[in-house]
Phi, psi and omega in degrees: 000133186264027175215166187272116195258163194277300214261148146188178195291152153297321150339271201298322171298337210262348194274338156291336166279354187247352158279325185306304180312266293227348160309296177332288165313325177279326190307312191286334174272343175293327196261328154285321152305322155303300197250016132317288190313314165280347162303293190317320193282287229282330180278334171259343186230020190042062196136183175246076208270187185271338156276068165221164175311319157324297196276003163279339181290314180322288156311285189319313180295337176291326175287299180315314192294328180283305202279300209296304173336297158322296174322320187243028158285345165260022168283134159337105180071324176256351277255300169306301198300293163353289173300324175311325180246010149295298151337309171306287161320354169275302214268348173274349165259003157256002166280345176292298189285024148310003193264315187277339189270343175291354175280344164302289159184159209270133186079054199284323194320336184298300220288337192267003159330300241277339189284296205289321146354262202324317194275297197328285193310330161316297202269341186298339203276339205276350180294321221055234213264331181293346159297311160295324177299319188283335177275336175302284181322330152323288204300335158342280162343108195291341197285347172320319257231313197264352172261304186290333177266348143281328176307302163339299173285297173319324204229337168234354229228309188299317175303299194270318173301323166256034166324123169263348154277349163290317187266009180267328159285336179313278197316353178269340151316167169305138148329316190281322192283326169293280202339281221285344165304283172343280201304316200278347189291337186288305174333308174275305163335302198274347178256342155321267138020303203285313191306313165311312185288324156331298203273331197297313191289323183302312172298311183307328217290313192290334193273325150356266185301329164278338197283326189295309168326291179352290184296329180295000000 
């Protein structure tokens, strides 16, 4: 049922408080492993070299990320879509492993990008117009919403954020003067992100509610 109701079962409340709890609980061990892993790279290998644990999580969430994709390319109505950003994610996961393809020669990693790109686009194309509906439908999905703004963050927000003539001046500051550029730029990232999803609730909570008016 699409629309929002006064009433529901202790059932349904209690499995929702129990999908929430159990959302939480991964958010915060996703957010503790980070930020294990860069302590361990800073104490231990003195820094985030291209073998350290950061960048092994990195790789390993690429994969995961690759396999759930996968799965659901013999999915129904999404199918095309899938692969499309199963592609994309294969080629963000050899641009990760740029470390093992520069022993081949440095920047080898462009070429088999560029390959699985093509052959993506390809097979993607061989769909026709169901192939763009199915990538619509894809984008449907609301948990998507939360794959395109980490996609986001990842390519433009990580990027402009690790500038190195910035932190090359950052870092001749107070100690004190780094820590708080990190925590509040992050802080204001994260109430963006909140806002969004607020006004993101607000529109569902209202389209809800008309569909229910509708229906009396």
């Amino acid at each position: 049922m699409n629309t929002l109701v006064s009433v529901t079962s202790q059932k349904t409340n209690n499995a929702v408080i129990k999908w929430n709890l159990y959302y939480i609980i991964a958010i915060i061990a996703v957010c503790l492993i980070v930020n294990v892993s860069i302590r361990l790279d800073y104490y231990f290998l003195q820094g985030i070299p291209e073998l350290s644990f950061t960048e092994t999580l990195q790789g390993l969430a690429l994969v995961c990320i690759n396999l759930c994709f996968y799965k659901m390319i013999k999915a129904p109505n999404i199918g095309a879509g899938s692969l499309l950003v199963f592609g994309f994610f294969t080629a963000l996961l050899i641009r990760e492993c740029d470390f093992w393809f520069d022993k081949i020669t440095h920047g080898f990693w462009f070429y088999p990008a560029m390959f699985t790109t093509l052959i993506t686009l390809v097979l993607f194309s061989k769909r026709g117009k169901s192939g763009f509906t199915e990538f619509v439908n894809l984008l449907r999905v609301p948990a998507m919403n939360k794959v395109i703004v980490g996609v986001i963050v990842l390519i433009i927000f990580s990027r402009i954020f690790g500038t190195g003539s910035f932190w090359r001046d950052v870092v001749s500051q107070d100690a004190f003067v780094v820590k708080t550029i990190i925590q509040e730029g992050l802080e204001l990232l994260c109430y963006c992100f909140i806002t969004i999803g607020a006004w993101e609730t607000q529109q569902q909570v209202n389209t809800l509610n008309n569909n229910e008016c509708g229906a009396l």
